[in-house]
Amino acid sequence: MSVPKQVDVLVIGAGPTGLGAAKRLNQLNSASWALIDSADEAGGLASTDVTPEGFLFDVGGHVIFSHYKYFDDTIEEALPRVSHPLPILPPGYSLFVLPL
């Protein structure tokens, strides 16, 4: 995808803040804008690295809390709450207290 040569607003970085700014600019529909990032995927430091063996490592998770309704509504839209509890251990696994 190519970036226009001229925009009213240039959002640099596709982390949570940049994505939030882009969402708001899109809602306002009053200025031309573009979002750029050095990475191939959005998320910024809130991402997951995958090793060649397939292991997943979460990198730089963000703590999300607010008392601002617009922010809370945006997060709820992007990351809906899980409506059922998730098991701590997958089926078939056992919990062992160490040392044995």
mmCIF file of C-alpha atoms in Angstrom:
data_model
loop_
_atom_site.group_PDB
_atom_site.id
_atom_site.type_symbol
_atom_site.label_atom_id
_atom_site.label_comp_id
_atom_site.label_asym_id
_atom_site.label_seq_id
_atom_site.Cartn_x
_atom_site.Cartn_y
_atom_site.Cartn_z
ATOM 1 C CA MET A 1 0.000 0.000 0.000
ATOM 2 C CA SER A 2 1.353 3.440 -0.853
ATOM 3 C CA VAL A 3 1.194 6.488 1.385
ATOM 4 C CA PRO A 4 -0.182 9.696 -0.161
ATOM 5 C CA LYS A 5 2.462 12.350 -0.801
ATOM 6 C CA GLN A 6 0.545 14.905 1.244
ATOM 7 C CA VAL A 7 -1.886 14.511 4.155
ATOM 8 C CA ASP A 8 -3.242 16.812 6.838
ATOM 9 C CA VAL A 9 -2.221 14.427 9.635
ATOM 10 C CA LEU A 10 0.538 11.810 9.626
ATOM 11 C CA VAL A 11 0.270 9.257 12.439
ATOM 12 C CA ILE A 12 3.670 7.696 13.107
ATOM 13 C CA GLY A 13 3.507 4.297 14.778
ATOM 14 C CA ALA A 14 0.845 1.583 14.720
ATOM 15 C CA GLY A 15 0.942 0.810 18.425
ATOM 16 C CA PRO A 16 -2.137 1.250 20.615
ATOM 17 C CA THR A 17 -1.880 5.053 20.643
ATOM 18 C CA GLY A 18 -1.325 5.370 16.895
ATOM 19 C CA LEU A 19 -4.187 2.994 16.154
ATOM 20 C CA GLY A 20 -6.429 4.973 18.501
ATOM 21 C CA ALA A 21 -5.494 8.233 16.783
ATOM 22 C CA ALA A 22 -6.204 6.719 13.358
ATOM 23 C CA LYS A 23 -9.585 5.420 14.542
ATOM 24 C CA ARG A 24 -10.572 8.850 15.840
ATOM 25 C CA LEU A 25 -9.384 10.621 12.672
ATOM 26 C CA ASN A 26 -11.429 8.156 10.622
ATOM 27 C CA GLN A 27 -14.532 8.854 12.747
ATOM 28 C CA LEU A 28 -14.143 12.637 12.440
ATOM 29 C CA ASN A 29 -13.703 12.400 8.659
ATOM 30 C CA SER A 30 -12.528 16.033 8.578
ATOM 31 C CA ALA A 31 -8.868 15.658 7.621
ATOM 32 C CA SER A 32 -6.841 13.488 5.305
ATOM 33 C CA TRP A 33 -4.527 11.223 7.227
ATOM 34 C CA ALA A 34 -2.123 8.304 6.916
ATOM 35 C CA LEU A 35 -0.632 5.902 9.437
ATOM 36 C CA ILE A 36 2.909 4.583 8.964
ATOM 37 C CA ASP A 37 4.990 2.143 10.987
ATOM 38 C CA SER A 38 8.404 0.545 10.555
ATOM 39 C CA ALA A 39 6.994 -2.921 11.322
ATOM 40 C CA ASP A 40 5.010 -5.149 8.985
ATOM 41 C CA GLU A 41 2.168 -5.593 11.496
ATOM 42 C CA ALA A 42 0.259 -3.256 13.775
ATOM 43 C CA GLY A 43 0.564 -3.457 17.542
ATOM 44 C CA GLY A 44 3.807 -1.701 18.362
ATOM 45 C CA LEU A 45 5.317 -3.153 21.517
ATOM 46 C CA ALA A 46 2.069 -5.018 22.180
ATOM 47 C CA SER A 47 2.965 -7.974 19.990
ATOM 48 C CA THR A 48 3.868 -11.643 20.049
ATOM 49 C CA ASP A 49 7.161 -13.015 18.751
ATOM 50 C CA VAL A 50 7.227 -16.562 17.392
ATOM 51 C CA THR A 51 10.444 -18.592 17.515
ATOM 52 C CA PRO A 52 11.413 -20.920 14.649
ATOM 53 C CA GLU A 53 10.242 -23.800 16.886
ATOM 54 C CA GLY A 54 6.799 -22.234 17.222
ATOM 55 C CA PHE A 55 7.073 -20.930 20.802
ATOM 56 C CA LEU A 56 5.133 -17.721 21.463
ATOM 57 C CA PHE A 57 6.534 -14.841 23.520
ATOM 58 C CA ASP A 58 4.393 -11.816 24.332
ATOM 59 C CA VAL A 59 6.459 -8.648 24.110
ATOM 60 C CA GLY A 60 5.739 -5.405 25.918
ATOM 61 C CA GLY A 61 2.145 -5.938 26.899
ATOM 62 C CA HIS A 62 0.177 -2.832 27.761
ATOM 63 C CA VAL A 63 -1.812 -2.360 30.948
ATOM 64 C CA ILE A 64 -5.157 -0.966 29.882
ATOM 65 C CA PHE A 65 -7.256 1.015 32.335
ATOM 66 C CA SER A 66 -9.190 4.232 32.075
ATOM 67 C CA HIS A 67 -11.999 6.341 33.474
ATOM 68 C CA TYR A 68 -12.670 7.849 30.027
ATOM 69 C CA LYS A 69 -15.804 6.444 28.376
ATOM 70 C CA TYR A 70 -14.665 6.987 24.777
ATOM 71 C CA PHE A 71 -11.419 5.105 25.456
ATOM 72 C CA ASP A 72 -13.239 2.289 27.274
ATOM 73 C CA ASP A 73 -15.747 1.930 24.414
ATOM 74 C CA THR A 74 -12.945 1.827 21.836
ATOM 75 C CA ILE A 75 -11.069 -0.886 23.745
ATOM 76 C CA GLU A 76 -14.292 -2.875 24.171
ATOM 77 C CA GLU A 77 -14.872 -2.705 20.404
ATOM 78 C CA ALA A 78 -11.311 -3.783 19.579
ATOM 79 C CA LEU A 79 -10.915 -6.359 22.355
ATOM 80 C CA PRO A 80 -14.302 -7.680 23.468
ATOM 81 C CA ARG A 81 -14.415 -9.255 26.887
ATOM 82 C CA VAL A 82 -14.405 -13.035 27.029
ATOM 83 C CA SER A 83 -17.917 -14.097 27.986
ATOM 84 C CA HIS A 84 -16.847 -17.365 29.584
ATOM 85 C CA PRO A 85 -14.029 -18.129 32.007
ATOM 86 C CA LEU A 86 -10.900 -19.550 30.455
ATOM 87 C CA PRO A 87 -9.333 -22.616 32.062
ATOM 88 C CA ILE A 88 -5.981 -22.051 33.709
ATOM 89 C CA LEU A 89 -4.764 -25.405 32.417
ATOM 90 C CA PRO A 90 -5.725 -26.893 29.064
ATOM 91 C CA PRO A 91 -7.663 -30.172 29.224
ATOM 92 C CA GLY A 92 -5.375 -33.145 29.764
ATOM 93 C CA TYR A 93 -2.740 -31.214 31.724
ATOM 94 C CA SER A 94 -2.084 -31.558 35.455
ATOM 95 C CA LEU A 95 -0.898 -29.059 38.024
ATOM 96 C CA PHE A 96 2.131 -29.997 40.088
ATOM 97 C CA VAL A 97 3.289 -27.999 43.089
ATOM 98 C CA LEU A 98 7.086 -27.772 43.210
ATOM 99 C CA PRO A 99 9.270 -28.971 44.800
ATOM 100 C CA LEU A 100 7.795 -32.456 44.539
#
